[in-house]
mmCIF file of C-alpha atoms in Angstrom:
data_model
loop_
_atom_site.group_PDB
_atom_site.id
_atom_site.type_symbol
_atom_site.label_atom_id
_atom_site.label_comp_id
_atom_site.label_asym_id
_atom_site.label_seq_id
_atom_site.Cartn_x
_atom_site.Cartn_y
_atom_site.Cartn_z
ATOM 1 C CA UNK A 7 44.088 283.206 -31.973
ATOM 2 C CA UNK A 8 47.346 281.248 -31.576
ATOM 3 C CA UNK A 9 45.720 278.872 -29.077
ATOM 4 C CA UNK A 10 42.885 278.161 -31.531
ATOM 5 C CA UNK A 11 45.360 277.363 -34.331
ATOM 6 C CA UNK A 12 47.385 275.082 -32.052
ATOM 7 C CA UNK A 13 44.248 273.249 -30.904
ATOM 8 C CA UNK A 14 43.157 272.868 -34.534
ATOM 9 C CA UNK A 15 46.571 271.464 -35.544
ATOM 10 C CA UNK A 16 46.626 269.019 -32.632
ATOM 11 C CA UNK A 17 43.136 267.741 -33.485
ATOM 12 C CA UNK A 18 44.056 267.511 -37.174
ATOM 13 C CA UNK A 19 47.264 265.595 -36.398
ATOM 14 C CA UNK A 20 45.640 263.047 -34.074
ATOM 15 C CA UNK A 21 42.635 262.461 -36.298
ATOM 16 C CA UNK A 22 44.891 261.372 -39.176
ATOM 17 C CA UNK A 23 47.645 259.678 -37.159
ATOM 18 C CA UNK A 24 45.281 256.794 -36.359
ATOM 19 C CA UNK A 25 44.677 256.177 -40.057
ATOM 20 C CA UNK A 26 46.819 253.699 -41.893
ATOM 21 C CA UNK A 27 46.836 254.787 -45.510
ATOM 22 C CA UNK A 28 49.525 252.308 -46.537
ATOM 23 C CA UNK A 29 47.771 249.128 -45.433
ATOM 24 C CA UNK A 30 44.345 248.686 -47.010
ATOM 25 C CA UNK A 31 43.986 245.173 -45.591
ATOM 26 C CA UNK A 32 44.960 244.989 -41.914
ATOM 27 C CA UNK A 33 44.662 241.194 -41.861
ATOM 28 C CA UNK A 34 47.822 239.430 -40.777
ATOM 29 C CA UNK A 35 49.511 237.395 -43.546
ATOM 30 C CA UNK A 36 49.706 234.455 -41.092
ATOM 31 C CA UNK A 37 47.347 232.596 -38.773
ATOM 32 C CA UNK A 38 47.857 230.141 -35.917
ATOM 33 C CA UNK A 39 46.689 226.585 -36.588
ATOM 34 C CA UNK A 40 46.181 223.949 -33.867
ATOM 35 C CA UNK A 41 47.136 220.285 -33.610
ATOM 36 C CA UNK A 42 47.038 217.694 -30.859
ATOM 37 C CA UNK A 43 50.319 215.760 -30.866
ATOM 38 C CA UNK A 44 52.281 213.286 -28.794
ATOM 39 C CA UNK A 45 55.130 215.078 -27.074
ATOM 40 C CA UNK A 46 58.335 213.940 -25.441
ATOM 41 C CA UNK A 47 61.606 215.666 -24.671
ATOM 42 C CA UNK A 48 65.175 215.295 -25.884
ATOM 43 C CA UNK A 49 68.635 216.534 -25.034
ATOM 44 C CA UNK A 50 71.812 217.399 -26.890
ATOM 45 C CA UNK A 51 73.721 214.369 -25.661
ATOM 46 C CA UNK A 52 75.385 211.973 -28.087
ATOM 47 C CA UNK A 53 73.450 208.838 -27.122
ATOM 48 C CA UNK A 54 70.106 210.534 -27.961
ATOM 49 C CA UNK A 55 70.970 212.140 -31.288
ATOM 50 C CA UNK A 56 72.016 211.056 -34.745
ATOM 51 C CA UNK A 57 75.411 210.795 -36.357
ATOM 52 C CA UNK A 58 75.734 214.529 -37.130
ATOM 53 C CA UNK A 59 76.751 215.406 -33.585
ATOM 54 C CA UNK A 60 74.864 216.031 -30.370
ATOM 55 C CA UNK A 61 74.344 219.748 -31.022
ATOM 56 C CA UNK A 62 73.671 219.682 -34.777
ATOM 57 C CA UNK A 63 70.091 219.223 -36.038
ATOM 58 C CA UNK A 64 68.939 217.486 -39.211
ATOM 59 C CA UNK A 65 68.546 220.944 -40.795
ATOM 60 C CA UNK A 66 72.062 221.943 -39.721
ATOM 61 C CA UNK A 67 71.140 224.273 -36.852
ATOM 62 C CA UNK A 68 73.253 224.284 -33.706
ATOM 63 C CA UNK A 69 71.423 223.540 -30.463
ATOM 64 C CA UNK A 70 72.458 225.312 -27.260
ATOM 65 C CA UNK A 71 70.946 224.909 -23.776
ATOM 66 C CA UNK A 72 68.245 227.548 -23.286
ATOM 67 C CA UNK A 73 67.197 227.520 -26.958
ATOM 68 C CA UNK A 74 63.422 227.102 -27.390
ATOM 69 C CA UNK A 75 63.490 224.425 -30.085
ATOM 70 C CA UNK A 76 61.513 221.360 -31.089
ATOM 71 C CA UNK A 77 61.951 218.415 -33.413
ATOM 72 C CA UNK A 78 58.936 217.315 -35.449
ATOM 73 C CA UNK A 79 57.932 214.068 -37.075
ATOM 74 C CA UNK A 80 58.170 214.297 -40.847
ATOM 75 C CA UNK A 81 54.408 214.026 -41.388
ATOM 76 C CA UNK A 82 54.022 217.314 -39.490
ATOM 77 C CA UNK A 83 56.371 219.041 -41.934
ATOM 78 C CA UNK A 84 53.776 218.349 -44.646
ATOM 79 C CA UNK A 85 51.150 220.030 -42.415
ATOM 80 C CA UNK A 86 53.149 223.271 -42.271
ATOM 81 C CA UNK A 87 55.584 222.673 -39.403
ATOM 82 C CA UNK A 88 58.615 223.283 -41.591
ATOM 83 C CA UNK A 89 62.072 224.506 -40.545
ATOM 84 C CA UNK A 90 61.981 227.578 -38.253
ATOM 85 C CA UNK A 91 58.168 227.649 -37.941
ATOM 86 C CA UNK A 92 57.075 229.447 -34.733
ATOM 87 C CA UNK A 93 55.232 227.089 -32.344
ATOM 88 C CA UNK A 94 53.435 227.677 -29.039
ATOM 89 C CA UNK A 95 53.153 224.591 -26.826
ATOM 90 C CA UNK A 96 50.381 224.011 -24.312
ATOM 91 C CA UNK A 97 51.843 224.300 -20.798
ATOM 92 C CA UNK A 98 55.034 226.122 -21.893
ATOM 93 C CA UNK A 99 55.897 229.808 -21.941
ATOM 94 C CA UNK A 100 57.133 231.546 -25.064
ATOM 95 C CA UNK A 101 57.482 230.603 -28.687
ATOM 96 C CA UNK A 102 59.546 227.630 -29.836
ATOM 97 C CA UNK A 103 61.043 227.159 -33.303
ATOM 98 C CA UNK A 104 61.100 223.989 -35.392
ATOM 99 C CA UNK A 105 64.826 223.277 -35.599
ATOM 100 C CA UNK A 106 65.035 219.503 -36.025
ATOM 101 C CA UNK A 107 63.199 216.643 -37.699
ATOM 102 C CA UNK A 108 62.712 213.139 -36.403
ATOM 103 C CA UNK A 109 63.164 209.675 -37.902
ATOM 104 C CA UNK A 110 60.568 208.578 -40.466
ATOM 105 C CA UNK A 111 59.072 206.006 -38.077
ATOM 106 C CA UNK A 112 57.498 208.714 -35.870
ATOM 107 C CA UNK A 113 54.055 210.127 -36.696
ATOM 108 C CA UNK A 114 52.192 213.119 -35.221
ATOM 109 C CA UNK A 115 54.951 213.690 -32.653
ATOM 110 C CA UNK A 116 57.171 216.469 -31.366
ATOM 111 C CA UNK A 117 60.271 216.387 -29.181
ATOM 112 C CA UNK A 118 60.867 219.425 -26.996
ATOM 113 C CA UNK A 119 64.531 220.366 -26.650
ATOM 114 C CA UNK A 120 65.660 220.533 -23.006
ATOM 115 C CA UNK A 121 69.361 221.290 -23.343
ATOM 116 C CA UNK A 122 71.560 218.820 -21.511
ATOM 117 C CA UNK A 123 69.157 218.338 -18.556
ATOM 118 C CA UNK A 124 68.353 214.632 -18.966
ATOM 119 C CA UNK A 125 66.490 214.497 -15.615
ATOM 120 C CA UNK A 126 64.147 217.291 -16.719
ATOM 121 C CA UNK A 127 63.460 215.492 -20.007
ATOM 122 C CA UNK A 128 62.732 212.197 -18.231
ATOM 123 C CA UNK A 129 60.456 213.954 -15.740
ATOM 124 C CA UNK A 130 58.480 215.456 -18.645
ATOM 125 C CA UNK A 131 57.933 211.959 -20.049
ATOM 126 C CA UNK A 132 55.417 211.560 -22.847
ATOM 127 C CA UNK A 133 52.058 213.222 -23.122
ATOM 128 C CA UNK A 134 49.438 214.394 -25.553
ATOM 129 C CA UNK A 135 49.129 218.139 -25.806
ATOM 130 C CA UNK A 136 48.078 220.910 -28.142
ATOM 131 C CA UNK A 137 50.452 222.979 -30.193
ATOM 132 C CA UNK A 138 49.733 226.178 -32.072
ATOM 133 C CA UNK A 139 51.835 226.949 -35.114
ATOM 134 C CA UNK A 140 52.045 229.845 -37.513
ATOM 135 C CA UNK A 141 51.151 229.255 -41.157
ATOM 136 C CA UNK A 142 50.580 231.579 -44.120
ATOM 137 C CA UNK A 143 46.921 232.669 -44.297
ATOM 138 C CA UNK A 144 46.529 231.513 -47.931
ATOM 139 C CA UNK A 145 47.684 227.982 -47.067
ATOM 140 C CA UNK A 146 44.641 227.639 -44.783
ATOM 141 C CA UNK A 147 42.227 228.818 -47.484
ATOM 142 C CA UNK A 148 43.948 226.575 -50.062
ATOM 143 C CA UNK A 149 43.642 223.570 -47.733
ATOM 144 C CA UNK A 150 39.948 224.307 -47.195
ATOM 145 C CA UNK A 151 39.342 224.549 -50.974
ATOM 146 C CA UNK A 152 41.109 221.208 -51.501
ATOM 147 C CA UNK A 153 39.084 219.555 -48.717
ATOM 148 C CA UNK A 154 35.824 220.951 -50.119
ATOM 149 C CA UNK A 155 36.606 219.550 -53.582
ATOM 150 C CA UNK A 156 37.333 216.113 -52.106
ATOM 151 C CA UNK A 157 34.104 216.034 -50.072
#
């Protein structure tokens, strides 16, 4: 009798533990969007950065070697690559964060932070590559509605 009750309780527990009663919509509130951009690399050395200091970004963050950070051209900010946005970069491991913004003259461009390793940055050079960045799900549907109205 006791074994039957225990088996019943175990089955009961596991059948309901897989249910998520709190979350009716399991859709993530964010999605990953894709862009092809021009990419180069930069370092936290005074001759490459602006007047704020070699380790201070335009948004006031402090850069340290080893930090996975990028700078974005200002037109990309309007596309959703705002401060601290998570970004995956084709050919790189891990997730980078938008920590800096570039001069107004640059368009559709990112700079990948490479600490103080100037040789590594020069070796990377310039290339076109894809980036994947996280945006709120409703911003995608709002953009699609706007594009459909303009078509």
